[in-house]
Coordinates of C-alpha atoms in Angstrom, one line a residue:
Chain A
M10 CA 154.6 -101.7 155.8
K11 CA 153.2 -99.9 152.7
S12 CA 152.3 -96.3 152.9
L13 CA 149.0 -95.5 151.3
A14 CA 146.8 -92.4 150.9
I15 CA 143.0 -92.4 150.8
G16 CA 141.7 -90.5 147.8
I17 CA 138.0 -89.5 147.8
D18 CA 136.2 -87.8 144.9
I19 CA 132.9 -86.3 145.9
G20 CA 130.6 -85.9 143.0
G21 CA 126.9 -84.9 142.8
T22 CA 125.8 -88.4 141.9
N23 CA 128.5 -90.7 143.3
T24 CA 131.5 -90.7 145.5
A25 CA 134.5 -92.7 144.3
F26 CA 137.3 -93.6 146.7
G27 CA 140.5 -95.6 146.7
L28 CA 143.8 -96.4 148.3
V29 CA 146.9 -95.0 146.4
D30 CA 150.6 -95.4 147.0
P31 CA 153.1 -92.5 146.4
E32 CA 153.7 -93.6 142.8
G33 CA 150.0 -93.4 141.9
E34 CA 149.4 -97.2 142.0
M35 CA 145.8 -97.9 143.1
Y36 CA 145.3 -100.6 145.8
G37 CA 141.5 -101.1 145.8
E38 CA 138.8 -98.6 144.9
S39 CA 135.0 -98.4 145.4
I40 CA 132.1 -96.2 144.7
M41 CA 129.0 -95.2 146.6
S42 CA 126.0 -93.0 146.1
T43 CA 126.3 -89.3 147.1
K44 CA 122.7 -88.2 146.4
Q45 CA 121.1 -91.1 148.4
F46 CA 122.6 -89.5 151.5
P47 CA 121.0 -86.0 152.0
D48 CA 122.0 -86.5 155.7
F49 CA 125.7 -85.7 155.7
E50 CA 126.3 -87.6 159.0
R51 CA 124.9 -90.8 157.4
Y52 CA 127.0 -90.2 154.3
V53 CA 130.2 -90.0 156.3
E54 CA 129.3 -93.1 158.2
E55 CA 128.7 -95.0 155.0
L56 CA 132.0 -93.7 153.5
Y57 CA 133.9 -94.8 156.7
I58 CA 132.5 -98.3 156.3
G59 CA 133.4 -98.4 152.6
I60 CA 137.0 -97.3 153.4
Q61 CA 137.4 -99.8 156.2
N62 CA 136.3 -102.5 153.8
L63 CA 138.9 -101.5 151.3
I64 CA 141.6 -101.6 153.9
R65 CA 140.5 -104.9 155.2
Q66 CA 140.7 -106.5 151.8
L67 CA 144.5 -105.7 151.5
E68 CA 146.7 -108.7 152.0
F69 CA 149.6 -106.7 153.5
P70 CA 150.1 -104.4 156.4
V71 CA 149.6 -100.7 155.6
D72 CA 150.2 -97.3 157.0
I73 CA 147.4 -94.9 156.0
V74 CA 149.1 -91.6 155.8
G75 CA 146.2 -89.3 155.2
I76 CA 142.9 -88.5 153.4
G77 CA 142.7 -86.3 150.4
I78 CA 139.3 -85.2 149.2
G79 CA 138.3 -83.5 145.9
G80 CA 134.9 -81.9 145.9
P81 CA 132.9 -79.2 144.2
N82 CA 133.2 -75.7 145.7
A83 CA 135.5 -77.0 148.4
N84 CA 137.3 -74.5 150.6
H85 CA 140.8 -75.8 151.3
F86 CA 141.4 -73.4 154.2
N87 CA 138.4 -74.3 156.4
G88 CA 137.7 -77.8 155.1
T89 CA 134.2 -77.1 154.0
I90 CA 132.0 -77.5 150.8
V91 CA 130.2 -74.3 150.3
N92 CA 126.8 -73.9 148.5
A93 CA 127.8 -76.4 145.8
A94 CA 125.4 -76.7 142.9
N95 CA 124.3 -80.2 142.0
I96 CA 124.9 -81.6 145.5
V97 CA 122.3 -82.8 148.0
W98 CA 123.8 -81.0 151.0
Q99 CA 122.9 -77.3 151.4
G100 CA 124.9 -74.4 152.7
V101 CA 128.3 -74.9 154.4
V102 CA 129.2 -78.6 154.9
P103 CA 132.1 -79.2 157.4
V104 CA 133.5 -82.1 155.5
V105 CA 137.0 -82.2 157.1
D106 CA 135.7 -81.8 160.7
K107 CA 133.2 -84.7 160.2
M108 CA 135.8 -86.9 158.6
K109 CA 138.3 -86.3 161.4
R110 CA 135.7 -87.7 163.9
Y111 CA 136.1 -91.0 162.1
F112 CA 139.8 -90.7 161.3
P113 CA 141.1 -88.7 164.3
T114 CA 144.8 -89.7 163.9
I115 CA 145.5 -88.8 160.3
P116 CA 145.4 -85.5 158.3
V117 CA 142.3 -84.8 156.2
I118 CA 142.7 -82.3 153.3
I119 CA 140.1 -81.1 150.9
T120 CA 140.2 -79.0 147.7
N121 CA 138.1 -78.5 144.6
D122 CA 138.2 -80.9 141.7
A123 CA 140.4 -78.8 139.4
N124 CA 143.0 -78.1 142.1
A125 CA 143.1 -81.9 142.9
A126 CA 143.7 -82.5 139.2
A127 CA 146.6 -80.1 139.3
I128 CA 148.2 -81.6 142.3
G129 CA 147.6 -85.1 140.9
E130 CA 149.4 -84.0 137.7
M131 CA 152.3 -82.7 139.9
V132 CA 152.6 -85.8 142.1
Y133 CA 151.9 -88.6 139.6
G134 CA 151.5 -87.1 136.1
G135 CA 153.2 -85.0 133.4
A136 CA 154.0 -82.1 135.8
K137 CA 156.4 -84.2 138.0
G138 CA 159.3 -82.0 138.7
M139 CA 157.7 -78.9 137.3
K140 CA 157.3 -75.8 139.6
D141 CA 155.1 -73.7 137.3
F142 CA 152.2 -75.1 135.3
I143 CA 148.5 -74.9 134.8
V144 CA 145.9 -77.6 134.6
V145 CA 142.7 -76.9 132.7
T146 CA 139.9 -79.3 133.3
L147 CA 137.3 -79.4 130.5
G148 CA 134.1 -80.9 131.9
T149 CA 130.6 -79.5 132.0
G150 CA 132.3 -76.2 132.9
L151 CA 136.0 -75.2 132.8
G152 CA 138.1 -75.5 135.9
S153 CA 141.7 -74.7 136.5
G154 CA 144.5 -75.2 138.9
F155 CA 147.6 -72.9 138.8
V156 CA 150.8 -74.0 140.3
S157 CA 153.6 -71.5 140.9
N158 CA 156.9 -71.9 142.8
G159 CA 155.8 -75.6 143.2
K160 CA 152.6 -74.7 145.2
L161 CA 149.0 -74.5 144.2
I162 CA 147.7 -70.9 144.1
Y163 CA 144.7 -70.9 146.5
G164 CA 144.6 -67.1 146.9
H165 CA 143.6 -65.5 150.2
D166 CA 140.2 -67.2 150.3
S167 CA 141.0 -70.6 148.7
F168 CA 138.9 -69.7 145.5
A169 CA 141.7 -68.8 143.1
G170 CA 142.0 -70.6 139.7
E171 CA 138.7 -69.6 138.2
L172 CA 140.0 -69.4 134.7
G173 CA 136.6 -70.5 133.5
H174 CA 135.2 -67.2 134.7
V175 CA 137.8 -64.9 133.0
I176 CA 135.7 -62.8 130.6
V177 CA 136.7 -63.3 127.0
N178 CA 133.9 -61.3 125.4
R179 CA 132.1 -58.7 127.4
T180 CA 129.0 -58.8 125.1
G181 CA 129.3 -62.6 124.7
R182 CA 127.3 -65.7 125.8
R183 CA 125.4 -65.6 129.0
C184 CA 127.1 -67.6 131.8
G185 CA 125.5 -69.5 134.7
C186 CA 127.4 -67.1 137.0
G187 CA 125.1 -64.3 135.9
R188 CA 127.6 -62.5 133.7
K189 CA 128.4 -62.6 130.0
G190 CA 131.3 -64.0 128.0
C191 CA 133.0 -66.1 130.6
L192 CA 135.6 -68.5 129.0
E193 CA 133.6 -71.6 130.1
T194 CA 130.6 -70.5 128.0
Y195 CA 132.9 -71.2 125.0
V196 CA 135.4 -73.8 126.2
S197 CA 133.6 -76.7 128.0
A198 CA 131.2 -79.5 127.1
T199 CA 128.4 -77.1 127.3
G200 CA 130.4 -74.4 125.4
I201 CA 131.1 -76.6 122.4
K202 CA 127.4 -77.6 122.2
R203 CA 126.6 -73.9 122.0
T204 CA 129.2 -73.4 119.3
V205 CA 127.7 -76.2 117.3
F206 CA 124.3 -74.6 117.4
K207 CA 125.8 -71.2 116.5
L208 CA 127.5 -72.8 113.5
L209 CA 124.2 -74.5 112.5
A210 CA 122.6 -71.1 112.6
D211 CA 125.3 -69.4 110.6
H212 CA 125.9 -72.0 108.0
T213 CA 123.7 -73.8 105.5
E214 CA 125.6 -77.0 105.0
E215 CA 123.9 -80.3 105.8
S216 CA 125.1 -81.9 109.0
E217 CA 124.2 -84.8 111.2
F218 CA 123.7 -82.3 114.0
R219 CA 120.7 -80.8 112.2
Y220 CA 118.7 -83.9 113.3
I221 CA 119.6 -83.6 117.0
A222 CA 117.9 -81.4 119.6
Y223 CA 120.1 -79.2 121.8
N224 CA 119.2 -81.2 124.9
D225 CA 120.0 -84.5 123.2
L226 CA 123.4 -83.3 121.9
T227 CA 126.5 -84.2 124.0
A228 CA 130.1 -83.1 123.7
E229 CA 131.0 -86.8 123.2
M230 CA 128.9 -86.8 120.0
I231 CA 130.8 -83.8 118.8
T232 CA 134.1 -85.3 119.6
K233 CA 133.2 -88.6 117.8
A234 CA 132.0 -86.6 114.7
A235 CA 135.3 -84.6 114.7
L236 CA 137.3 -87.8 114.9
N237 CA 135.2 -89.1 111.9
G238 CA 136.1 -86.0 109.9
D239 CA 132.8 -84.1 110.2
P240 CA 133.6 -80.6 109.0
L241 CA 131.2 -78.8 111.3
A242 CA 132.4 -80.7 114.4
I243 CA 136.0 -79.9 113.4
E244 CA 135.1 -76.2 113.0
A245 CA 133.5 -76.2 116.4
Y246 CA 136.7 -77.6 117.9
E247 CA 138.8 -75.0 115.9
Y248 CA 136.7 -72.2 117.4
T249 CA 136.9 -73.8 120.9
G250 CA 140.7 -74.0 120.6
M251 CA 140.8 -70.4 119.4
M252 CA 138.9 -69.2 122.4
L253 CA 141.0 -71.3 124.7
G254 CA 144.3 -70.4 123.1
Q255 CA 143.6 -66.6 123.3
A256 CA 142.7 -66.9 127.0
L257 CA 145.8 -69.0 127.7
A258 CA 148.0 -66.4 126.0
D259 CA 146.8 -63.9 128.7
A260 CA 147.1 -66.4 131.5
V261 CA 150.7 -67.1 130.5
A262 CA 151.4 -63.4 130.7
I263 CA 150.5 -63.6 134.4
T264 CA 152.1 -66.8 135.7
S265 CA 154.5 -67.8 132.8
P266 CA 154.1 -71.6 133.2
E267 CA 156.4 -74.2 131.7
A268 CA 153.4 -76.3 130.5
I269 CA 149.6 -76.2 130.4
F270 CA 147.8 -79.6 130.7
L271 CA 144.4 -80.2 129.2
F272 CA 142.3 -82.7 131.2
G273 CA 138.8 -84.1 130.7
G274 CA 136.3 -84.8 127.9
L275 CA 137.2 -82.2 125.3
A276 CA 140.9 -83.2 125.5
K277 CA 139.8 -86.6 124.0
A278 CA 139.4 -84.8 120.6
G279 CA 143.2 -84.9 120.4
K280 CA 144.7 -82.8 117.6
Y281 CA 141.3 -81.2 116.9
I282 CA 141.5 -79.4 120.3
F283 CA 145.3 -79.3 120.9
E284 CA 146.3 -77.9 117.5
P285 CA 144.1 -74.8 117.4
T286 CA 144.7 -74.2 121.1
R287 CA 148.5 -74.2 120.5
K288 CA 148.2 -72.2 117.3
Y289 CA 146.0 -69.4 118.7
M290 CA 147.9 -69.3 122.0
E291 CA 151.2 -68.7 120.1
M292 CA 149.6 -66.2 117.7
H293 CA 148.2 -64.1 120.6
M294 CA 151.1 -64.3 123.0
L295 CA 153.6 -61.7 123.9
S296 CA 156.8 -62.5 122.0
N297 CA 158.7 -63.1 125.3
F298 CA 156.7 -66.2 125.9
Q299 CA 156.4 -67.6 122.3
N300 CA 157.6 -71.1 121.7
K301 CA 158.3 -71.8 125.3
V302 CA 155.0 -73.0 126.8
K303 CA 154.0 -76.7 126.2
I304 CA 150.3 -77.6 125.8
L305 CA 150.1 -81.2 126.9
P306 CA 147.4 -83.9 127.5
S307 CA 147.1 -84.7 131.2
G308 CA 149.3 -87.6 132.4
I309 CA 146.6 -88.9 134.8
D310 CA 143.5 -88.5 132.8
G311 CA 141.3 -91.6 132.8
K312 CA 138.8 -93.3 135.0
N313 CA 140.7 -93.0 138.2
A314 CA 142.0 -89.5 137.8
A315 CA 139.7 -88.0 140.3
I316 CA 140.7 -90.4 143.0
L317 CA 144.3 -90.0 142.1
G318 CA 144.1 -86.3 142.2
A319 CA 142.5 -86.3 145.6
S320 CA 145.0 -88.8 147.0
A321 CA 147.8 -86.6 145.7
L322 CA 146.9 -83.9 148.2
V323 CA 148.2 -86.2 150.9
W324 CA 151.7 -86.8 149.3
D325 CA 152.0 -83.1 148.3
S326 CA 151.2 -82.0 151.9
I327 CA 154.1 -84.1 153.3
S328 CA 156.6 -83.5 150.6
Chain B
M4 CA 176.4 -53.9 164.5
K5 CA 173.6 -52.8 162.2
S6 CA 172.4 -55.0 159.4
L7 CA 171.9 -53.1 156.1
A8 CA 171.0 -54.1 152.6
I9 CA 172.1 -52.3 149.5
G10 CA 169.3 -51.4 147.2
I11 CA 170.1 -50.4 143.6
D12 CA 167.6 -49.1 141.0
I13 CA 169.0 -49.2 137.5
G14 CA 167.1 -46.8 135.2
G15 CA 167.8 -45.8 131.7
T16 CA 169.1 -42.4 132.6
N17 CA 170.3 -42.7 136.2
T18 CA 171.0 -45.4 138.8
A19 CA 169.9 -44.7 142.4
F20 CA 171.3 -46.7 145.3
G21 CA 171.1 -46.6 149.1
L22 CA 171.6 -48.5 152.3
V23 CA 168.4 -49.8 154.0
D24 CA 167.7 -51.5 157.3
P25 CA 165.1 -54.3 157.7
E26 CA 162.4 -51.7 158.6
G27 CA 162.9 -49.7 155.4
E28 CA 164.9 -46.9 157.1
M29 CA 167.3 -45.4 154.6
Y30 CA 170.9 -44.8 155.8
G31 CA 172.4 -42.8 153.0
E32 CA 171.6 -42.8 149.3
S33 CA 173.2 -41.5 146.1
I34 CA 172.6 -41.3 142.4
M35 CA 174.9 -41.7 139.4
S36 CA 174.4 -41.6 135.6
T37 CA 173.6 -44.9 133.8
K38 CA 173.7 -43.6 130.3
Q39 CA 177.2 -42.1 130.6
F40 CA 178.6 -45.6 131.0
P41 CA 178.0 -47.5 127.8
D42 CA 180.9 -49.8 129.0
F43 CA 179.2 -52.0 131.6
E44 CA 182.6 -52.8 133.3
R45 CA 183.2 -49.1 133.9
Y46 CA 179.6 -48.6 135.2
V47 CA 180.1 -51.3 137.8
E48 CA 183.4 -49.9 138.9
E49 CA 181.7 -46.4 139.4
L50 CA 178.8 -48.0 141.2
Y51 CA 181.2 -49.9 143.5
I52 CA 183.0 -46.6 144.4
G53 CA 179.7 -44.9 145.1
I54 CA 178.6 -47.7 147.4
Q55 CA 181.9 -47.7 149.3
N56 CA 181.5 -44.0 149.8
L57 CA 178.0 -44.4 151.3
I58 CA 179.3 -47.1 153.6
R59 CA 182.3 -45.0 154.7
Q60 CA 180.0 -42.1 155.6
L61 CA 178.2 -44.2 158.2
E62 CA 179.1 -43.4 161.8
F63 CA 178.5 -46.9 163.1
P64 CA 179.7 -50.4 162.3
V65 CA 177.5 -52.2 159.7
D66 CA 177.0 -55.7 158.4
I67 CA 176.1 -55.5 154.7
V68 CA 173.8 -58.5 154.3
G69 CA 173.3 -58.4 150.5
I70 CA 172.6 -56.4 147.4
G71 CA 169.2 -56.2 145.7
I72 CA 168.9 -54.7 142.2
G73 CA 165.8 -53.6 140.3
G74 CA 166.3 -53.2 136.6
P75 CA 164.4 -53.2 133.4
N76 CA 163.9 -56.7 131.7
A77 CA 165.9 -58.3 134.5
N78 CA 166.0 -62.1 134.6
H79 CA 165.9 -63.1 138.2
F80 CA 167.0 -66.7 137.6
N81 CA 170.3 -66.0 135.7
G82 CA 171.1 -62.5 137.0
T83 CA 171.0 -60.7 133.7
I84 CA 169.4 -57.7 132.0
V85 CA 168.1 -58.9 128.6
N86 CA 167.6 -56.6 125.6
A87 CA 166.2 -53.8 127.7
A88 CA 164.8 -50.9 125.8
N89 CA 166.0 -47.4 126.8
I90 CA 169.3 -48.7 128.3
V91 CA 172.8 -48.1 126.9
W92 CA 173.9 -51.8 127.3
Q93 CA 172.9 -54.1 124.4
G94 CA 172.0 -57.7 124.5
V95 CA 172.4 -59.9 127.6
V96 CA 174.2 -58.0 130.5
P97 CA 175.5 -60.3 133.3
V98 CA 174.7 -57.9 136.0
V99 CA 174.9 -60.2 139.0
D100 CA 178.1 -62.0 137.9
K101 CA 179.9 -58.6 137.4
M102 CA 178.6 -57.3 140.8
K103 CA 179.8 -60.4 142.5
R104 CA 183.4 -59.7 141.4
Y105 CA 183.3 -56.5 143.5
F106 CA 181.2 -58.0 146.3
P107 CA 182.3 -61.6 146.4
T108 CA 181.1 -62.4 149.9
I109 CA 177.5 -61.3 149.9
P110 CA 174.4 -62.4 147.9
V111 CA 173.5 -60.3 144.9
I112 CA 169.9 -60.6 143.6
I113 CA 168.2 -58.9 140.7
T114 CA 164.6 -58.6 139.5
N115 CA 162.6 -56.3 137.4
D116 CA 161.2 -53.0 138.7
A117 CA 157.6 -54.1 139.2
N118 CA 158.7 -57.3 141.0
A119 CA 160.9 -55.2 143.2
A120 CA 158.0 -52.9 144.0
A121 CA 155.9 -56.0 145.0
I122 CA 158.6 -57.3 147.3
G123 CA 159.1 -53.9 148.7
E124 CA 155.4 -53.7 149.5
M125 CA 155.6 -57.0 151.2
V126 CA 158.7 -56.3 153.3
Y127 CA 158.2 -52.6 154.2
G128 CA 154.8 -51.5 152.9
G129 CA 151.1 -52.2 153.0
A130 CA 151.4 -55.9 152.2
K131 CA 153.3 -56.7 155.3
G132 CA 151.9 -60.0 156.6
M133 CA 149.9 -60.6 153.4
K134 CA 150.5 -63.9 151.4
D135 CA 148.4 -63.1 148.3
F136 CA 148.4 -59.7 146.7
I137 CA 149.2 -57.9 143.5
V138 CA 151.2 -54.7 142.9
V139 CA 150.4 -52.7 139.7
T140 CA 153.0 -50.1 138.8
L141 CA 151.6 -47.3 136.6
G142 CA 154.5 -45.6 134.9
T143 CA 155.2 -45.1 131.2
G144 CA 153.9 -48.6 130.9
L145 CA 152.0 -50.9 133.2
G146 CA 154.1 -53.4 135.3
S147 CA 152.9 -55.9 137.9
G148 CA 154.2 -58.2 140.5
F149 CA 152.0 -61.1 141.7
V150 CA 152.6 -62.7 145.1
S151 CA 150.9 -66.0 146.0
N152 CA 151.6 -68.2 149.0
G153 CA 154.0 -65.4 150.2
K154 CA 156.2 -65.7 147.2
L155 CA 156.6 -63.7 144.1
I156 CA 155.4 -65.5 140.9
Y157 CA 158.4 -65.6 138.6
G158 CA 157.1 -68.4 136.4
H159 CA 159.4 -70.9 134.8
D160 CA 161.5 -68.3 132.9
S161 CA 161.3 -65.3 135.4
F162 CA 159.1 -63.3 133.1
A163 CA 155.7 -63.7 134.8
G164 CA 153.6 -60.7 135.9
E165 CA 153.1 -59.1 132.5
L166 CA 149.6 -57.8 133.4
G167 CA 150.3 -54.8 131.1
H168 CA 150.3 -57.2 128.2
V169 CA 147.0 -59.0 128.9
I170 CA 144.8 -58.2 126.0
V171 CA 141.7 -56.2 126.9
N172 CA 140.5 -55.4 123.4
R173 CA 141.5 -57.6 120.4
T174 CA 140.8 -54.8 118.0
G175 CA 142.1 -52.1 120.3
R176 CA 145.0 -49.7 120.5
R177 CA 148.4 -50.6 119.0
C178 CA 151.0 -51.6 121.6
G179 CA 154.7 -51.2 121.5
C180 CA 154.9 -55.1 121.7
G181 CA 153.5 -55.4 118.2
R182 CA 150.0 -56.5 119.2
K183 CA 146.8 -54.7 119.8
G184 CA 144.7 -53.9 122.8
C185 CA 147.2 -54.6 125.6
L186 CA 146.1 -53.2 129.0
E187 CA 149.0 -50.8 129.1
T188 CA 147.9 -49.0 126.0
Y189 CA 144.9 -47.9 128.1
V190 CA 146.3 -47.9 131.7
S191 CA 149.6 -46.1 132.0
A192 CA 151.0 -42.6 131.6
T193 CA 151.0 -43.1 127.8
G194 CA 147.6 -44.8 127.9
I195 CA 145.8 -41.9 129.6
K196 CA 147.4 -39.5 127.1
R197 CA 145.9 -41.5 124.3
T198 CA 142.5 -41.5 126.1
V199 CA 142.6 -37.7 126.4
F200 CA 143.2 -37.4 122.7
K201 CA 140.4 -39.9 122.0
L202 CA 138.1 -37.8 124.1
L203 CA 139.1 -34.6 122.4
A204 CA 138.3 -36.3 119.1
D205 CA 134.9 -37.7 120.3
H206 CA 133.7 -34.6 122.2
T207 CA 133.2 -31.0 121.2
E208 CA 133.6 -29.3 124.6
E209 CA 136.3 -26.7 125.1
S210 CA 139.2 -28.0 127.2
E211 CA 142.7 -26.7 128.1
F212 CA 144.0 -29.9 126.4
R213 CA 142.9 -28.5 123.0
Y214 CA 145.9 -26.1 123.2
I215 CA 148.5 -28.8 123.9
A216 CA 150.3 -31.0 121.3
Y217 CA 150.3 -34.8 122.0
N218 CA 154.1 -34.8 122.5
D219 CA 153.8 -31.9 125.0
L220 CA 151.1 -33.5 127.1
T221 CA 152.1 -35.4 130.2
A222 CA 150.2 -37.7 132.6
E223 CA 151.1 -35.2 135.4
M224 CA 149.2 -32.5 133.5
I225 CA 146.1 -34.7 133.2
T226 CA 146.4 -35.6 136.9
K227 CA 146.7 -31.9 137.9
A228 CA 143.7 -31.0 135.7
A229 CA 141.6 -33.8 137.2
L230 CA 142.5 -32.7 140.8
N231 CA 141.4 -29.1 139.7
G232 CA 138.0 -30.5 138.6
D233 CA 138.5 -30.5 134.8
P234 CA 135.7 -32.7 133.4
L235 CA 137.7 -34.1 130.5
A236 CA 140.6 -35.1 132.7
I237 CA 138.2 -36.7 135.1
E238 CA 136.5 -38.6 132.3
A239 CA 139.9 -39.8 131.1
Y240 CA 140.6 -41.1 134.6
E241 CA 137.1 -42.7 134.8
Y242 CA 137.8 -44.6 131.5
T243 CA 141.3 -45.6 132.7
G244 CA 139.8 -46.9 135.9
M245 CA 137.2 -48.8 134.0
M246 CA 139.8 -50.6 131.8
L247 CA 141.9 -51.3 134.9
G248 CA 139.0 -52.5 137.0
Q249 CA 137.8 -54.9 134.3
A250 CA 141.3 -56.4 133.8
L251 CA 141.7 -56.7 137.6
A252 CA 138.4 -58.6 137.9
D253 CA 139.9 -61.2 135.6
A254 CA 143.2 -61.3 137.4
V255 CA 141.4 -61.8 140.7
A256 CA 139.7 -64.9 139.2
I257 CA 143.2 -66.4 138.7
T258 CA 145.1 -65.6 141.9
S259 CA 142.4 -64.3 144.3
P260 CA 144.5 -61.7 146.1
E261 CA 143.7 -60.1 149.4
A262 CA 144.6 -56.7 148.1
I263 CA 145.8 -54.9 144.9
F264 CA 148.2 -52.0 145.4
L265 CA 148.5 -49.2 142.8
F266 CA 151.9 -47.7 142.6
G267 CA 153.3 -44.8 140.5
G268 CA 152.3 -41.7 138.7
L269 CA 148.6 -42.3 137.9
A270 CA 147.9 -43.4 141.5
K271 CA 148.6 -39.8 142.5
A272 CA 145.2 -38.9 141.0
G273 CA 143.7 -40.4 144.2
K274 CA 139.9 -40.9 144.1
Y275 CA 139.9 -40.2 140.4
I276 CA 141.7 -43.4 139.7
F277 CA 140.8 -45.5 142.8
E278 CA 137.1 -45.0 142.7
P279 CA 136.4 -46.1 139.1
T280 CA 138.9 -48.9 139.4
R281 CA 137.1 -50.3 142.5
K282 CA 133.7 -49.7 141.0
Y283 CA 134.4 -51.5 137.7
M284 CA 136.3 -54.3 139.3
E285 CA 133.4 -55.1 141.6
M286 CA 130.9 -54.7 138.8
H287 CA 132.8 -57.2 136.5
M288 CA 133.9 -59.7 139.1
L289 CA 132.6 -63.2 139.7
S290 CA 130.3 -63.0 142.8
N291 CA 132.6 -65.3 144.8
F292 CA 135.1 -62.5 144.9
Q293 CA 132.9 -59.4 145.4
N294 CA 133.6 -57.1 148.3
K295 CA 136.6 -59.1 149.4
V296 CA 139.6 -57.5 147.5
K297 CA 141.0 -54.2 148.6
I298 CA 142.4 -51.7 146.1
L299 CA 145.0 -49.7 148.0
P300 CA 147.7 -47.1 147.4
S301 CA 151.2 -48.4 147.7
G302 CA 152.7 -48.0 151.2
I303 CA 156.2 -47.4 149.8
D304 CA 155.4 -45.1 146.9
G305 CA 157.6 -42.0 146.9
K306 CA 161.0 -40.9 145.8
N307 CA 162.9 -43.8 147.5
A308 CA 160.5 -46.5 146.5
A309 CA 162.7 -48.0 143.8
I310 CA 165.7 -48.2 146.1
L311 CA 163.5 -49.6 148.9
G312 CA 162.0 -52.2 146.6
A313 CA 165.4 -53.3 145.4
S314 CA 166.8 -53.6 148.9
A315 CA 163.7 -55.6 150.0
L316 CA 164.9 -58.5 147.8
V317 CA 167.7 -59.0 150.3
W318 CA 165.4 -59.2 153.4
D319 CA 162.9 -61.3 151.5
S320 CA 165.5 -63.8 150.4
I321 CA 166.7 -64.5 154.0
S322 CA 163.2 -64.5 155.6

């Protein structure tokens, strides 16, 4: 009998879910709409049917050990999603309670996306065997999961790990959170777009980006341009890495991790993001910590990472 | 039979030690010179004799459960003190190994002063029952101990918790670490002296501090002046609290503590340090965290705090 965990990644548009073994091997996955189900009760019903279908398709007997869920603004302690932006459900959504009605015999655990990525890294990825590390997720915003003493730092209210909202410049860029100069206004898909537009304003050189409107520009386009050797795109990545490296130097002073994993879109720029991040982190770090902290690509990054991360909550909780 | 822990606080000038029960009650304490023993072997011998004398003076049978040591630049993982400034022993000092020769049957644990203060707060003080908190020690420099999930964050190399070396102003004051703008250049006994001299330079008002040379000025004098209503001293504390509050707002975003305890000299200024620290922390914090994090005076601060903190290592290790 094979032990499997159910991993569920709740996104604003779609929900992806799959069955995963303790080694991170996926045994069937599926996807359904999130936003077509403004009624959360109906959503859970549909999700239940989808999961039952996945299990039925297996050609061997299984023991479903638990359900791990990654979702935006998830509160790990009380099992809810709270006032998440970009999601159809308003207010406080009792995700774990509702799921337990359909799956009453197994544990159901929820956490936010970045924390799930960190636990996924620890259970299946590059942080296997590490007790102290950080995962930085570079998506539309910047998320992070801090692991110390082998455990994710949730803090007293489950909302720890907001590295994206550490302030790196008190008179800097406006942030969606209402403040100024948060790290994610510089280091994220949106942040690097802003940096490209700043560079277009500051410089005079011709660039392919001078033909593209702000709302048409994507981080993928910047990454592609950097990989093709475009100087402005490379400079934008250099600046992004500088801002990230400086902020990581300070984060290292607090938790002294063995490694920091970069996960998500911007990490695909390879050396254009990793090299400046390393360089500026070392340059700005207290000497105690220099040449000790690895900056690594995530070992689980890819199309299934979100499901893997969510499923890892289950294995981590019983380890 | 009473269970007692030995707490030892190794300072550059003196070493204080005492016998402490699980409730933080002290059963005898003593002090000896550190700097008169450049030979570490002789130092340990003297310390052993001092401890035996304390135990002999007790009028009841005891079970000595372990030895906890707080010392500068202590490495918790390998039991050494490493290149500590202001201490007579050079290089790497194998403190735990040497102590175990004299006390072979009980555990000997070492950590740095700020970490010992944090564990002391958890075992005997205001953090009893808390799983997530920070202790900030305001001495000549700024030390800190971060506790998450009920455990001190040592990081992978035992040197975590260097909040004093988080950079708050990249073009700011020179720090003893060789960099610029570290938090402790603003928030510490030395930092507030620097702030007083900055204010004397910027302002024209008469002040008692215009009659005192930099090297004659102490943080105690500034605290006393603030408590007597001196405007410049109060402004220096306001500025210190602002710098601390801003830095704590960022630290909260990472570990989301239930409370932050201020320990040491500057905390004696009471409302003059606590009020601006609270005000600026709240003002600069991500809204998620606002009105949730308590800023409190240490519950163990006082003349025995260092011995208490060191002894707490023993109770924490067996809890």
